[in-house]
PDB file of C-alpha atoms in Angstrom:
ATOM      1  CA  MET I   1     -52.815  29.774 -32.178  1.00 63.00           C
ATOM      2  CA  ARG I   2     -56.479  29.872 -33.075  1.00 58.00           C
ATOM      3  CA  ILE I   3     -59.082  32.057 -31.384  1.00 55.00           C
ATOM      4  CA  ALA I   4     -62.135  30.427 -29.845  1.00 55.00           C
ATOM      5  CA  GLY I   5     -65.210  31.679 -31.718  1.00 45.00           C
ATOM      6  CA  TRP I   6     -68.297  30.652 -29.799  1.00 39.00           C
ATOM      7  CA  ALA I   7     -69.211  34.279 -29.146  1.00 35.00           C
ATOM      8  CA  LEU I   8     -69.517  34.908 -32.867  1.00 33.00           C
ATOM      9  CA  ILE I   9     -72.124  32.184 -33.141  1.00 28.00           C
ATOM     10  CA  LEU I  10     -73.913  33.178 -29.939  1.00 29.00           C
ATOM     11  CA  PHE I  11     -74.073  36.779 -31.094  1.00 29.00           C
ATOM     12  CA  VAL I  12     -77.441  35.935 -32.672  1.00 25.00           C
ATOM     13  CA  VAL I  13     -79.050  36.194 -29.239  1.00 25.00           C
ATOM     14  CA  VAL I  14     -78.528  39.962 -29.384  1.00 28.00           C
ATOM     15  CA  GLY I  15     -80.925  40.109 -32.300  1.00 30.00           C
ATOM     16  CA  SER I  16     -79.041  42.810 -34.220  1.00 35.00           C
ATOM     17  CA  LEU I  17     -76.973  40.503 -36.426  1.00 38.00           C
ATOM     18  CA  ALA I  18     -77.499  36.998 -37.801  1.00 44.00           C
ATOM     19  CA  ALA I  19     -74.959  34.354 -36.716  1.00 63.00           C
ATOM     20  CA  GLU I  20     -74.195  33.390 -40.304  1.00 68.00           C
ATOM     21  CA  ASP I  21     -73.453  36.999 -41.278  1.00 75.00           C
ATOM     22  CA  THR I  22     -71.271  37.405 -38.201  1.00 78.00           C
ATOM     23  CA  MET I  23     -69.148  34.355 -39.026  1.00 79.00           C
ATOM     24  CA  SER I  24     -68.892  35.379 -42.674  1.00 82.00           C
ATOM     25  CA  MET I  25     -67.709  38.878 -41.762  1.00 84.00           C
ATOM     26  CA  PHE I  26     -65.174  37.420 -39.356  1.00 82.00           C
ATOM     27  CA  LYS I  27     -63.774  34.963 -41.919  1.00 83.00           C
ATOM     28  CA  ASN I  28     -63.631  37.648 -44.606  1.00 88.00           C
ATOM     29  CA  GLY I  29     -61.667  39.966 -42.361  1.00 88.00           C
ATOM     30  CA  LYS I  30     -64.309  42.675 -42.094  1.00 90.00           C
ATOM     31  CA  TYR I  31     -63.104  43.454 -38.591  1.00 90.00           C
ATOM     32  CA  ASP I  32     -63.834  47.174 -38.494  1.00 93.00           C
ATOM     33  CA  GLU I  33     -67.418  46.677 -39.598  1.00 92.00           C
ATOM     34  CA  LEU I  34     -67.891  43.809 -37.185  1.00 90.00           C
ATOM     35  CA  LEU I  35     -66.316  45.785 -34.359  1.00 92.00           C
ATOM     36  CA  LYS I  36     -68.825  48.601 -34.826  1.00 93.00           C
ATOM     37  CA  LYS I  37     -71.708  46.154 -34.564  1.00 91.00           C
ATOM     38  CA  TYR I  38     -70.311  44.717 -31.302  1.00 92.00           C
ATOM     39  CA  GLU I  39     -69.928  48.232 -29.920  1.00 93.00           C
ATOM     40  CA  VAL I  40     -73.550  49.000 -30.795  1.00 93.00           C
ATOM     41  CA  THR I  41     -74.625  45.836 -29.000  1.00 91.00           C
ATOM     42  CA  LEU I  42     -72.535  46.688 -25.915  1.00 94.00           C
ATOM     43  CA  SER I  43     -74.000  50.176 -25.813  1.00 94.00           C
ATOM     44  CA  HIS I  44     -77.400  48.508 -25.181  1.00 94.00           C
ATOM     45  CA  HIS I  45     -76.083  45.511 -23.170  1.00 93.00           C
ATOM     46  CA  PRO I  46     -72.828  46.616 -21.432  1.00 94.00           C
ATOM     47  CA  GLU I  47     -72.735  43.535 -19.182  1.00 94.00           C
ATOM     48  CA  MET I  48     -73.158  40.966 -21.957  1.00 93.00           C
ATOM     49  CA  GLU I  49     -70.155  38.594 -21.675  1.00 92.00           C
ATOM     50  CA  GLU I  50     -70.672  37.123 -25.175  1.00 90.00           C
ATOM     51  CA  ALA I  51     -70.459  40.565 -26.770  1.00 91.00           C
ATOM     52  CA  HIS I  52     -67.287  41.401 -24.854  1.00 93.00           C
ATOM     53  CA  PHE I  53     -65.844  38.056 -25.900  1.00 91.00           C
ATOM     54  CA  GLY I  54     -66.735  38.654 -29.564  1.00 90.00           C
ATOM     55  CA  LYS I  55     -65.301  42.161 -29.484  1.00 92.00           C
ATOM     56  CA  GLY I  56     -62.134  40.777 -27.912  1.00 92.00           C
ATOM     57  CA  ALA I  57     -61.827  38.181 -30.690  1.00 90.00           C
ATOM     58  CA  VAL I  58     -62.094  40.905 -33.354  1.00 92.00           C
ATOM     59  CA  LEU I  59     -59.533  43.113 -31.574  1.00 94.00           C
ATOM     60  CA  TYR I  60     -57.199  40.128 -31.318  1.00 92.00           C
ATOM     61  CA  LYS I  61     -57.444  39.588 -35.084  1.00 91.00           C
ATOM     62  CA  LYS I  62     -56.697  43.273 -35.612  1.00 93.00           C
ATOM     63  CA  GLY I  63     -53.536  42.884 -33.538  1.00 93.00           C
ATOM     64  CA  GLU I  64     -54.805  45.110 -30.716  1.00 95.00           C
ATOM     65  CA  ILE I  65     -53.771  42.639 -28.029  1.00 95.00           C
ATOM     66  CA  GLU I  66     -54.044  44.766 -24.884  1.00 96.00           C
ATOM     67  CA  GLU I  67     -57.539  45.962 -25.873  1.00 96.00           C
ATOM     68  CA  ALA I  68     -58.531  42.368 -26.662  1.00 94.00           C
ATOM     69  CA  LEU I  69     -57.323  41.271 -23.220  1.00 96.00           C
ATOM     70  CA  ARG I  70     -59.516  43.874 -21.528  1.00 96.00           C
ATOM     71  CA  GLU I  71     -62.587  42.648 -23.422  1.00 95.00           C
ATOM     72  CA  PHE I  72     -61.842  38.964 -22.671  1.00 94.00           C
ATOM     73  CA  GLU I  73     -61.441  39.767 -18.978  1.00 96.00           C
ATOM     74  CA  LYS I  74     -64.925  41.327 -18.967  1.00 96.00           C
ATOM     75  CA  ALA I  75     -66.276  37.989 -20.249  1.00 94.00           C
ATOM     76  CA  ILE I  76     -64.750  35.883 -17.415  1.00 95.00           C
ATOM     77  CA  THR I  77     -67.923  36.187 -15.331  1.00 95.00           C
ATOM     78  CA  ILE I  78     -69.851  34.016 -17.782  1.00 93.00           C
ATOM     79  CA  LYS I  79     -71.368  30.984 -16.045  1.00 93.00           C
ATOM     80  CA  ASP I  80     -71.206  28.254 -18.679  1.00 92.00           C
ATOM     81  CA  PRO I  81     -68.006  26.169 -18.034  1.00 93.00           C
ATOM     82  CA  LYS I  82     -67.233  25.566 -21.736  1.00 91.00           C
ATOM     83  CA  LYS I  83     -67.707  29.239 -22.587  1.00 91.00           C
ATOM     84  CA  LYS I  84     -65.593  30.249 -19.575  1.00 94.00           C
ATOM     85  CA  SER I  85     -62.976  27.748 -20.786  1.00 93.00           C
ATOM     86  CA  ALA I  86     -62.973  29.503 -24.184  1.00 92.00           C
ATOM     87  CA  VAL I  87     -62.502  32.855 -22.414  1.00 93.00           C
ATOM     88  CA  TYR I  88     -59.485  31.487 -20.552  1.00 95.00           C
ATOM     89  CA  TYR I  89     -58.168  29.984 -23.774  1.00 94.00           C
ATOM     90  CA  ASN I  90     -58.354  33.309 -25.626  1.00 93.00           C
ATOM     91  CA  ILE I  91     -56.792  35.170 -22.705  1.00 95.00           C
ATOM     92  CA  GLY I  92     -53.974  32.625 -22.847  1.00 94.00           C
ATOM     93  CA  ASN I  93     -53.527  33.345 -26.565  1.00 93.00           C
ATOM     94  CA  ALA I  94     -53.514  37.107 -26.017  1.00 94.00           C
ATOM     95  CA  LEU I  95     -50.979  36.815 -23.203  1.00 96.00           C
ATOM     96  CA  PHE I  96     -48.826  34.628 -25.431  1.00 94.00           C
ATOM     97  CA  ARG I  97     -48.936  37.284 -28.154  1.00 93.00           C
ATOM     98  CA  ALA I  98     -47.922  39.836 -25.517  1.00 94.00           C
ATOM     99  CA  ASN I  99     -44.928  37.600 -24.677  1.00 94.00           C
ATOM    100  CA  ARG I 100     -46.256  36.978 -21.165  1.00 95.00           C
ATOM    101  CA  LEU I 101     -45.626  33.245 -21.356  1.00 95.00           C
ATOM    102  CA  GLU I 102     -45.890  32.254 -17.708  1.00 95.00           C
ATOM    103  CA  GLU I 103     -49.244  34.021 -17.378  1.00 96.00           C
ATOM    104  CA  SER I 104     -50.545  32.483 -20.601  1.00 95.00           C
ATOM    105  CA  LEU I 105     -49.611  29.014 -19.312  1.00 96.00           C
ATOM    106  CA  LYS I 106     -51.833  29.527 -16.244  1.00 96.00           C
ATOM    107  CA  PHE I 107     -54.866  30.451 -18.380  1.00 96.00           C
ATOM    108  CA  PHE I 108     -54.388  27.517 -20.746  1.00 95.00           C
ATOM    109  CA  ARG I 109     -54.336  25.253 -17.695  1.00 96.00           C
ATOM    110  CA  ARG I 110     -57.576  26.826 -16.404  1.00 96.00           C
ATOM    111  CA  ALA I 111     -59.158  26.304 -19.824  1.00 95.00           C
ATOM    112  CA  ILE I 112     -58.224  22.602 -19.713  1.00 96.00           C
ATOM    113  CA  GLU I 113     -59.550  22.233 -16.173  1.00 96.00           C
ATOM    114  CA  LEU I 114     -62.944  23.541 -17.289  1.00 96.00           C
ATOM    115  CA  ASN I 115     -62.946  21.655 -20.592  1.00 94.00           C
ATOM    116  CA  PRO I 116     -60.657  18.589 -20.620  1.00 95.00           C
ATOM    117  CA  TYR I 117     -61.603  17.950 -24.256  1.00 93.00           C
ATOM    118  CA  ASP I 118     -60.206  21.244 -25.511  1.00 90.00           C
ATOM    119  CA  TYR I 119     -57.240  19.793 -27.405  1.00 91.00           C
ATOM    120  CA  ASP I 120     -56.210  23.182 -28.744  1.00 91.00           C
ATOM    121  CA  ALA I 121     -55.800  24.395 -25.183  1.00 92.00           C
ATOM    122  CA  LYS I 122     -53.807  21.256 -24.336  1.00 94.00           C
ATOM    123  CA  TYR I 123     -51.559  21.756 -27.350  1.00 93.00           C
ATOM    124  CA  ASN I 124     -50.967  25.416 -26.514  1.00 93.00           C
ATOM    125  CA  TYR I 125     -50.300  24.527 -22.887  1.00 95.00           C
ATOM    126  CA  GLU I 126     -47.616  21.978 -23.818  1.00 94.00           C
ATOM    127  CA  PHE I 127     -46.196  24.308 -26.469  1.00 94.00           C
ATOM    128  CA  VAL I 128     -45.771  27.212 -24.044  1.00 94.00           C
ATOM    129  CA  LYS I 129     -44.459  24.838 -21.379  1.00 94.00           C
ATOM    130  CA  ARG I 130     -41.721  23.658 -23.772  1.00 94.00           C
ATOM    131  CA  LEU I 131     -40.900  27.246 -24.675  1.00 93.00           C
ATOM    132  CA  LEU I 132     -40.481  28.170 -21.027  1.00 94.00           C
ATOM    133  CA  LYS I 133     -38.366  25.091 -20.396  1.00 92.00           C
ATOM    134  CA  ASN I 134     -36.132  25.821 -23.367  1.00 91.00           C
ATOM    135  CA  SER I 135     -35.995  29.462 -22.369  1.00 83.00           C
ATOM    136  CA  SER I 136     -34.939  28.439 -18.880  1.00 71.00           C
ATOM    137  CA  LYS I 137     -32.245  26.172 -20.304  1.00 72.00           C
ATOM    138  CA  GLN I 138     -31.076  28.925 -22.628  1.00 68.00           C
ATOM    139  CA  SER I 139     -31.047  31.406 -19.758  1.00 67.00           C
ATOM    140  CA  GLN I 140     -28.969  28.984 -17.688  1.00 66.00           C
ATOM    141  CA  LYS I 141     -26.700  28.402 -20.666  1.00 61.00           C
ATOM    142  CA  ASN I 142     -26.338  32.142 -21.168  1.00 59.00           C
ATOM    143  CA  LYS I 143     -25.705  32.543 -17.453  1.00 63.00           C
ATOM    144  CA  ASN I 144     -23.013  29.859 -17.547  1.00 59.00           C
ATOM    145  CA  SER I 145     -21.540  31.496 -20.622  1.00 63.00           C
ATOM    146  CA  ASP I 146     -21.605  34.878 -18.878  1.00 65.00           C
ATOM    147  CA  ASN I 147     -19.948  33.328 -15.821  1.00 66.00           C
ATOM    148  CA  LYS I 148     -17.240  31.814 -18.013  1.00 72.00           C
ATOM    149  CA  GLN I 149     -16.716  35.152 -19.712  1.00 77.00           C
ATOM    150  CA  GLN I 150     -16.558  36.869 -16.341  1.00 79.00           C
ATOM    151  CA  ASP I 151     -14.058  34.281 -15.071  1.00 70.00           C
ATOM    152  CA  LYS I 152     -11.999  34.689 -18.223  1.00 79.00           C
ATOM    153  CA  LYS I 153     -12.181  38.461 -17.893  1.00 81.00           C
ATOM    154  CA  LYS I 154     -11.055  38.275 -14.267  1.00 81.00           C
ATOM    155  CA  GLU I 155      -8.270  35.882 -15.235  1.00 80.00           C
ATOM    156  CA  ASN I 156      -7.126  38.248 -17.992  1.00 81.00           C
ATOM    157  CA  GLU I 157      -7.299  41.202 -15.620  1.00 83.00           C
ATOM    158  CA  LYS I 158      -5.310  39.266 -13.039  1.00 82.00           C
ATOM    159  CA  LYS I 159      -2.769  38.294 -15.676  1.00 82.00           C
ATOM    160  CA  GLN I 160      -2.554  41.876 -16.880  1.00 84.00           C
ATOM    161  CA  GLN I 161      -2.094  43.131 -13.321  1.00 85.00           C
ATOM    162  CA  SER I 162       0.627  40.537 -12.775  1.00 81.00           C
ATOM    163  CA  GLU I 163       2.397  41.612 -15.966  1.00 85.00           C
ATOM    164  CA  GLU I 164       2.099  45.266 -15.002  1.00 85.00           C
ATOM    165  CA  GLN I 165       3.471  44.453 -11.547  1.00 86.00           C
ATOM    166  CA  LYS I 166       6.419  42.647 -13.136  1.00 84.00           C
ATOM    167  CA  LYS I 167       7.008  45.625 -15.413  1.00 85.00           C
ATOM    168  CA  ARG I 168       6.929  47.977 -12.436  1.00 85.00           C
ATOM    169  CA  GLU I 169       9.314  45.749 -10.487  1.00 84.00           C
ATOM    170  CA  LYS I 170      11.621  45.488 -13.486  1.00 84.00           C
ATOM    171  CA  SER I 171      11.504  49.247 -13.989  1.00 82.00           C
ATOM    172  CA  GLU I 172      12.166  49.836 -10.293  1.00 83.00           C
ATOM    173  CA  SER I 173      15.063  47.358 -10.344  1.00 80.00           C
ATOM    174  CA  LYS I 174      16.522  49.028 -13.398  1.00 81.00           C
ATOM    175  CA  LYS I 175      16.145  52.407 -11.750  1.00 81.00           C
ATOM    176  CA  GLN I 176      17.897  51.170  -8.618  1.00 81.00           C
ATOM    177  CA  GLN I 177      20.705  49.710 -10.724  1.00 80.00           C
ATOM    178  CA  GLN I 178      21.090  53.021 -12.528  1.00 81.00           C
ATOM    179  CA  GLN I 179      21.156  54.854  -9.218  1.00 80.00           C
ATOM    180  CA  GLN I 180      23.751  52.427  -7.871  1.00 78.00           C
ATOM    181  CA  GLN I 181      25.841  52.836 -11.020  1.00 78.00           C
ATOM    182  CA  GLN I 182      25.561  56.610 -10.759  1.00 78.00           C
ATOM    183  CA  SER I 183      26.525  56.437  -7.084  1.00 76.00           C
ATOM    184  CA  SER I 184      29.483  54.167  -7.859  1.00 77.00           C
ATOM    185  CA  GLN I 185      30.524  56.433 -10.711  1.00 82.00           C
ATOM    186  CA  SER I 186      30.243  59.465  -8.444  1.00 78.00           C
ATOM    187  CA  GLN I 187      32.386  57.771  -5.797  1.00 80.00           C
ATOM    188  CA  GLU I 188      34.904  56.727  -8.403  1.00 79.00           C
ATOM    189  CA  ASN I 189      35.020  60.258  -9.818  1.00 79.00           C
ATOM    190  CA  ALA I 190      35.438  61.673  -6.323  1.00 75.00           C
ATOM    191  CA  GLN I 191      38.260  59.255  -5.635  1.00 80.00           C
ATOM    192  CA  LYS I 192      39.900  60.224  -8.899  1.00 79.00           C
ATOM    193  CA  ARG I 193      39.566  63.918  -8.044  1.00 79.00           C
ATOM    194  CA  ASN I 194      40.989  63.326  -4.580  1.00 76.00           C
ATOM    195  CA  LYS I 195      43.873  61.354  -6.018  1.00 78.00           C
ATOM    196  CA  LYS I 196      44.529  64.074  -8.585  1.00 77.00           C
ATOM    197  CA  VAL I 197      44.563  66.737  -5.863  1.00 68.00           C
ATOM    198  CA  LYS I 198      46.868  64.615  -3.723  1.00 75.00           C
ATOM    199  CA  ASP I 199      49.162  64.061  -6.675  1.00 72.00           C
ATOM    200  CA  GLN I 200      49.191  67.809  -7.324  1.00 75.00           C
ATOM    201  CA  TYR I 201      49.985  68.502  -3.662  1.00 69.00           C
ATOM    202  CA  LYS I 202      52.691  65.873  -3.736  1.00 74.00           C
ATOM    203  CA  THR I 203      54.192  67.409  -6.873  1.00 77.00           C
ATOM    204  CA  VAL I 204      54.181  70.832  -5.257  1.00 66.00           C
ATOM    205  CA  LEU I 205      55.682  69.469  -2.035  1.00 69.00           C
ATOM    206  CA  ASP I 206      58.290  67.543  -3.947  1.00 72.00           C
ATOM    207  CA  ALA I 207      59.145  70.720  -5.870  1.00 70.00           C
ATOM    208  CA  LEU I 208      59.388  72.712  -2.629  1.00 71.00           C
ATOM    209  CA  ASN I 209      61.535  70.081  -1.015  1.00 74.00           C
ATOM    210  CA  GLU I 210      63.766  70.021  -4.048  1.00 74.00           C
ATOM    211  CA  ASN I 211      64.147  73.812  -3.946  1.00 73.00           C
ATOM    212  CA  GLU I 212      64.912  73.697  -0.262  1.00 72.00           C
ATOM    213  CA  LYS I 213      67.530  71.068  -0.880  1.00 68.00           C
ATOM    214  CA  LYS I 214      69.116  73.186  -3.598  1.00 73.00           C
ATOM    215  CA  MET I 215      69.094  76.255  -1.369  1.00 74.00           C
ATOM    216  CA  LEU I 216      70.648  74.306   1.480  1.00 67.00           C
ATOM    217  CA  LYS I 217      73.386  72.990  -0.766  1.00 68.00           C
ATOM    218  CA  GLU I 218      73.982  76.487  -2.092  1.00 69.00           C
ATOM    219  CA  LYS I 219      74.333  77.848   1.448  1.00 68.00           C
ATOM    220  CA  LEU I 220      76.745  75.123   2.353  1.00 66.00           C
ATOM    221  CA  ARG I 221      78.760  75.789  -0.736  1.00 66.00           C
ATOM    222  CA  PHE I 222      79.041  79.513  -0.001  1.00 65.00           C
ATOM    223  CA  LYS I 223      79.934  78.880   3.624  1.00 61.00           C
ATOM    224  CA  SER I 224      82.709  76.645   2.555  1.00 60.00           C
ATOM    225  CA  LYS I 225      84.096  79.543   0.472  1.00 57.00           C
ATOM    226  CA  GLY I 226      83.793  82.058   3.336  1.00 54.00           C
ATOM    227  CA  ILE I 227      81.102  84.038   1.709  1.00 47.00           C
ATOM    228  CA  VAL I 228      78.252  85.163   3.873  1.00 46.00           C
ATOM    229  CA  ARG I 229      75.087  86.049   2.170  1.00 47.00           C
ATOM    230  CA  ASP I 230      72.227  88.096   3.484  1.00 47.00           C
ATOM    231  CA  ARG I 231      69.720  86.125   5.424  1.00 43.00           C
ATOM    232  CA  ASP I 232      66.584  85.227   3.664  1.00 45.00           C
ATOM    233  CA  TRP I 233      63.777  86.066   6.041  1.00 41.00           C
TER     234      TRP I 233
END
């Protein structure tokens, strides 16, 4: 984007520098030298819009955008519509360089309103307008992409939670089965122990009964022979 340069030509009205020398210094990149001359002029004429405009143009070329903006803003009060249009145009350029696109678009439009024949301003206006439109589309695209990623993330989280829930349920089911098996095994072992004890008691009882039977037979046998034995208390 070019910088409007009418202030460089009009600088001759200050009387401290010829217009031709000013333009030559500007084209040859002698910005520091030229900047000093503008500052000298402004020290004698602090309200001179053309000098502020010229200083802003030099600062812009030096890449000092914020400082250039401040100087251009001091030139806005100039009365001539075409010169004011150039001020708006350069402010638009500086704002563009500062990546303040929406603001720059407004100043390009003001420049066109004051000077409908400023084709550079028209070009810059359309250029920035397209950038903002594309940026808006890209932002929407990024937003849609972010939404899709968020949806996918939520879906994955939901799937993961479902899988974890299934794992927990499976683990709980397995645990319950193990507990049931342990309980069944315990009952079975208890039954076996009870049966073993009963069998032992039965064996003992059977043995006692058998002894009693033998003793009874022995008593009967001795009685039949007339032998009396001592009583077994």
